Every structure is written in structure tokens, then in C-alpha cells.
C-alpha positions as a printed Julia matrix, in Angstrom:
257×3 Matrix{Float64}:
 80.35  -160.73  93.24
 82.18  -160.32  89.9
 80.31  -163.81  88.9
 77.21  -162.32  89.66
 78.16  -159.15  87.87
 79.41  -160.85  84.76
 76.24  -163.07  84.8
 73.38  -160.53  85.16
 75.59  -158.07  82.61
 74.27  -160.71  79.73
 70.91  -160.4   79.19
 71.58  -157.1   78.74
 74.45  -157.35  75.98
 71.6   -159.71  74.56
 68.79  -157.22  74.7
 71.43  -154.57  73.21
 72.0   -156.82  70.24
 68.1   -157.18  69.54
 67.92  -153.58  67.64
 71.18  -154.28  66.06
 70.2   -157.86  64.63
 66.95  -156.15  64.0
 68.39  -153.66  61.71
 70.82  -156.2   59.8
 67.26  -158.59  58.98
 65.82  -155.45  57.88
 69.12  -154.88  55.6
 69.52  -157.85  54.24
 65.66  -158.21  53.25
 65.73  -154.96  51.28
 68.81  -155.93  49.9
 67.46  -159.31  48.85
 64.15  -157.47  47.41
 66.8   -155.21  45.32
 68.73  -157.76  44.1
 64.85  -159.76  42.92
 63.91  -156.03  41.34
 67.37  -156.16  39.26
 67.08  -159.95  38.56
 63.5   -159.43  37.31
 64.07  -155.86  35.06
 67.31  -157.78  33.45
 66.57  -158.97  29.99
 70.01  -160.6   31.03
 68.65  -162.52  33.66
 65.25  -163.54  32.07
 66.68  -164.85  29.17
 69.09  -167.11  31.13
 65.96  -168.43  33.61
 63.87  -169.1   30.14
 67.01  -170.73  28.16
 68.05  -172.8   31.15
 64.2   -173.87  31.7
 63.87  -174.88  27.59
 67.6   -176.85  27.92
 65.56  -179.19  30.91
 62.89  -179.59  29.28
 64.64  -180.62  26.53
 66.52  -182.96  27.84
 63.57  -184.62  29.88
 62.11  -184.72  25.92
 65.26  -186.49  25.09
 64.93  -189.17  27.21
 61.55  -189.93  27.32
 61.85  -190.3   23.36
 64.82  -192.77  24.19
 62.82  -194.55  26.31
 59.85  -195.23  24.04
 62.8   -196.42  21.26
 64.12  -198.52  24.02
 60.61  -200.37  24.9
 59.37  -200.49  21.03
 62.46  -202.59  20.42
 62.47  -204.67  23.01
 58.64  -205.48  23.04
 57.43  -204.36  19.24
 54.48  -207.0   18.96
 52.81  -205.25  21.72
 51.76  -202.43  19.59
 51.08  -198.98  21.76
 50.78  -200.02  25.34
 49.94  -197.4   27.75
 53.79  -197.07  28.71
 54.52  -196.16  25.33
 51.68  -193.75  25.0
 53.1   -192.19  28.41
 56.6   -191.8   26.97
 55.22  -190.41  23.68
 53.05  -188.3   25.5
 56.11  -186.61  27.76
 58.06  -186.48  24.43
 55.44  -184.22  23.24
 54.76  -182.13  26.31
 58.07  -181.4   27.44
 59.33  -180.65  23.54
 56.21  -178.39  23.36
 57.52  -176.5   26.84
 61.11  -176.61  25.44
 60.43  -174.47  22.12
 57.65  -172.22  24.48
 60.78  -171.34  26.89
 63.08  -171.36  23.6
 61.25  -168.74  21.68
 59.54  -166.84  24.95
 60.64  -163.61  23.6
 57.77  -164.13  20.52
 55.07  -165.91  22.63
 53.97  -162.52  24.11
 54.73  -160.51  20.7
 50.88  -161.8   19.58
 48.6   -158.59  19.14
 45.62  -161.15  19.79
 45.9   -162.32  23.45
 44.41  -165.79  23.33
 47.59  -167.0   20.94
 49.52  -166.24  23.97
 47.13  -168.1   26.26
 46.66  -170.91  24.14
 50.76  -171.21  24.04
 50.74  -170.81  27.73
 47.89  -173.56  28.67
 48.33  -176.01  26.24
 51.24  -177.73  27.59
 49.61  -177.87  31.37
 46.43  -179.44  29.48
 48.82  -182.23  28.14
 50.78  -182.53  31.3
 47.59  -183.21  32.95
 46.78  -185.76  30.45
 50.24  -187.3   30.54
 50.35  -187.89  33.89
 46.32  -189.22  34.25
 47.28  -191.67  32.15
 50.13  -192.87  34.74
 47.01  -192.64  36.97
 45.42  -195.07  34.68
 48.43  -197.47  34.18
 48.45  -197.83  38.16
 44.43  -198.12  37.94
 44.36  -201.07  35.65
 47.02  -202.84  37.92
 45.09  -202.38  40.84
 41.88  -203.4   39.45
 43.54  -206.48  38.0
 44.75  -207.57  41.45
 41.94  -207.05  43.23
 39.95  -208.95  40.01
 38.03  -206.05  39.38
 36.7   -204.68  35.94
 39.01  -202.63  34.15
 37.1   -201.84  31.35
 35.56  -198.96  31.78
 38.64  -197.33  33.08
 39.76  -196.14  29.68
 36.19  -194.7   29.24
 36.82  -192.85  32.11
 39.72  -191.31  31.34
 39.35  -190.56  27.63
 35.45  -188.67  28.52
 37.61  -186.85  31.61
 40.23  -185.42  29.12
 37.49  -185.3   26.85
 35.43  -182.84  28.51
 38.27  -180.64  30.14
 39.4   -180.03  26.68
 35.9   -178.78  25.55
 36.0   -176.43  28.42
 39.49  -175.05  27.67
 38.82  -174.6   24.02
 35.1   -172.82  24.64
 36.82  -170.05  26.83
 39.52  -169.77  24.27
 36.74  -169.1   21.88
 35.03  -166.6   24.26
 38.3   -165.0   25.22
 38.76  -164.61  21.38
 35.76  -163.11  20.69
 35.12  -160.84  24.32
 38.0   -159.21  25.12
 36.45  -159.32  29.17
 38.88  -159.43  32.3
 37.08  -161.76  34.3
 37.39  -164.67  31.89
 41.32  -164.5   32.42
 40.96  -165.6   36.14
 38.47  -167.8   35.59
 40.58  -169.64  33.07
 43.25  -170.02  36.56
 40.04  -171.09  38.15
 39.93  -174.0   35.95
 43.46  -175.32  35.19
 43.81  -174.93  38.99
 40.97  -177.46  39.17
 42.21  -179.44  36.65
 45.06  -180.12  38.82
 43.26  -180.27  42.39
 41.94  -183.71  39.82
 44.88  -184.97  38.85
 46.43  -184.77  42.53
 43.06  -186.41  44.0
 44.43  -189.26  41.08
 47.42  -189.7   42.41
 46.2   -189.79  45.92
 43.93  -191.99  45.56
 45.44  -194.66  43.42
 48.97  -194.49  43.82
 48.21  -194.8   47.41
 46.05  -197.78  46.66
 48.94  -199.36  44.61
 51.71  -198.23  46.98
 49.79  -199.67  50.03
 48.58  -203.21  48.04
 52.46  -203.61  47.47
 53.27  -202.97  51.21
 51.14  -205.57  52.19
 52.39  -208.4   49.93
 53.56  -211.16  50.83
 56.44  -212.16  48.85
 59.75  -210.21  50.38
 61.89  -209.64  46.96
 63.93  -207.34  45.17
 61.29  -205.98  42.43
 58.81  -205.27  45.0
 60.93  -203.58  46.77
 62.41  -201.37  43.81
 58.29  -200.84  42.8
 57.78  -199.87  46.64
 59.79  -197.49  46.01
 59.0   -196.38  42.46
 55.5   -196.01  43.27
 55.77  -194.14  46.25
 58.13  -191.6   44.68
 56.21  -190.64  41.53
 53.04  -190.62  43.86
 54.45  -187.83  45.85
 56.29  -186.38  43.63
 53.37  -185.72  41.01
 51.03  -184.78  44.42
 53.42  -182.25  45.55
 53.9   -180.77  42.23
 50.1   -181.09  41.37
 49.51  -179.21  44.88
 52.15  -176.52  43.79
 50.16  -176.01  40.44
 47.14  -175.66  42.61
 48.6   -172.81  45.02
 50.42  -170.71  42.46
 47.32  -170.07  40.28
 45.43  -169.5   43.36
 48.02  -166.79  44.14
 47.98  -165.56  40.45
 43.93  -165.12  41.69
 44.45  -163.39  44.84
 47.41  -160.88  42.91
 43.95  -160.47  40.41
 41.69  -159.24  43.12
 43.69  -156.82  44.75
């Protein structure tokens, strides 16, 4: 009897607990959204985020530069292979992000808002053409082994970039000129399309790559470590492609309401 006792007395210590656990969720939730209020009011705090996000970027500067000195003196009659325009290219884009982060305190200080847009969207225009170009490293190599043209490829990539950067630099113009509130978000509209492109890129031909390699024949070492390499950037650059994607349509949806 006191078994049975004991044993029907806990479900109801359980269902006791449920208003009590309740409560503590609902604590520690407004505790967490006063802490984010105080984090995000601190000039403390912002400056820190913005500092620590300019040191990264600084260093990822760094060593893409190193690595272009590294290749140009190992190889130097090769003149400006695509590798070396994809170092110089991240040795631009992430020193362009460093001093934006660095100086963040005068990139809003602009009485005419496009300077602040153009700071803001420049860099994701050249991250999007750094990283296509990856795309059309792993292109070439693909077409190559499967002894398909590559020439065109280049074409296709430099009238892409091309044309996006029209676009960008027209609404610019109109946001300089027509101060209107619906160009803003349709300025998000665009860079977020700009990446939904570069992530179909890296879908579709690093998955081509990554799968031709899987399939070879030959079991060695550098396969494997390009297996690998391939595989990584490819999701890596998807995932964060998809993440630039979903925050601007959030940035949207925060527009509407």
C-alpha cells in the first residue's frame, strides 16, 4: 500500500512543478530580453561587438594577403591566375569590412543617406563577387574534366557581376536623388537575390565537383584532402549564402509591420 501510495503521489509532485518551471522559463526569458535591451542601449557593448568584428576581419585580410605573397613567389610566371585574383579579392573585401566596423561610429554620421548605404552594400557586392569567382575556379575544373568548353565561363561571370553592379549603382542613384521608403527594401530585395545566386553557385557546382571527386577512381591522399576541401567551402559558403538570404528577408518582414 505505501508502494502504491508513494507511486501514484508522483505525477502529482510532477504536475505541481509544471507552474513552478513555468514561472522560472518565464523569468529567465525576460531576464534574457533585459540583459539584450542593456547589451543593445550600451555604447559599451556596441563598440566592443564592432571592434571585435573589424579585428576578424582584419585578420582574415591578413592572411589572404599572405597567401597571394605566398603563391606569387612560388609560381610568378603565371601572371594573375584566378587563385590569386580570389586572394586579392578577399584582401580587399575583408580590409574594406575591417575599416567599415573600425570607424562604424562615422558611417552613420552622413547627413545624405545613400553614403551610408553605399558603405553598407559595397562590401556584400564584392563578397558576392569574391566568392563567384571560387564558383568559377571549380567551374573551369569541372568543365575541363568532363572536356567541356570553358570559354565562355569567364563571359559569364564577368556580364553576371556586370549587370548586378548596374543595378546596385542605378538605385543608389535613385535613392540619391528620391528620398522614397520603398526603394530601401527593395534594395534588401535585391542583395537578398544576389545571394539566393551565389548559393544556387555553390550548389550547383561545388556539388558537381565534390561528387566527380567521390567517384574517382584513384584512392590517394590529395583527393582525399580535396574531398574534403571542396565539400567544406561548398557548405560553408551555402549556409552562409542561405543566412544572407533569411536575415534580409527578416529586415523585410520588420519593414512591413
Amino acid at each position: 500500500m505505501r508502494k502504491l501510495v508513494r507511486s501514484s503521489s508522483l505525477p502529482t509532485a510532477a504536475l505541481a512543478g509544471t507552474p513552478e518551471m513555468a514561472t522560472a522559463a518565464v523569468a529567465l526569458a525576460l531576464a534574457l530580453r533585459g540583459w539584450w535591451e542593456d547589451v543593445n542601449g550600451s555604447p559599451a557593448w556596441q563598440d566592443g561587438a564592432f571592434f571585435s568584428l573589424s579585428a576578424a576581419y582584419a585578420l582574415v585580410s591578413a592572411v589572404a594577403l599572405v597567401q597571394l605573397i605566398r603563391i606569387q613567389l612560388r609560381v610568378p610566371e603565371f601572371g594573375w591566375t584566378t587563385q590569386k585574383v580570389f586572394h586579392l579579392m578577399n584582401f580587399v573585401v575583408n580590409g574594406v569590412r575591417a575599416v567599415i566596423f573600425g570607424f562604424h561610429a562615422l558611417v552613420f554620421l552622413f547627413q545624405t543617406k545613400v553614403y551610408t548605404l553605399v558603405l553598407l552594400d559595397l562590401p556584400g557586392l564584392l563578397f558576392f563577387s569574391t566568392y563567384t569567382l571560387l564558383v568559377l575556379f571549380w567551374a573551369e575544373i569541372y568543365h575541363q574534366a568532363k572536356n567541356l568548353p570553358t570559354d565562355k565561363l569567364r563571359i559569364i561571370y564577368m556580364a553576371v557581376n556586370g549587370v548586378i553592379y548596374v543595378i546596385q549603382i542605378c538605385i543608389w542613384i535613385y535613392l540619391g536623388t528620391n528620398d522614397s521608403p520603398l526603394l530601401e527594401p527593395v534594395s534588401k530585395i535585391f542583395i537578398s537575390v544576389v545571394s539566393f545566386l551565389a548559393l544556387l553557385g555553390f550548389l550547383i557546382y561545388g556539388g558537381r565537383l565534390f561528387f566527380m571527386l567521390r567517384r574517382f577512381p584513384i584512392e590517394s591522399k590529395g583527393r582525399r584532402k580535396k574531398l574534403y576541401e571542396v565539400g567544406t567551402v561548398t557548405a560553408i559558403c551555402f549556409t552562409c549564402f542561405l543566412i544572407r538570404c533569411i536575415v534580409f528577408w527578416l529586415i523585410l518582414y520588420t519593414f512591413r509591420l
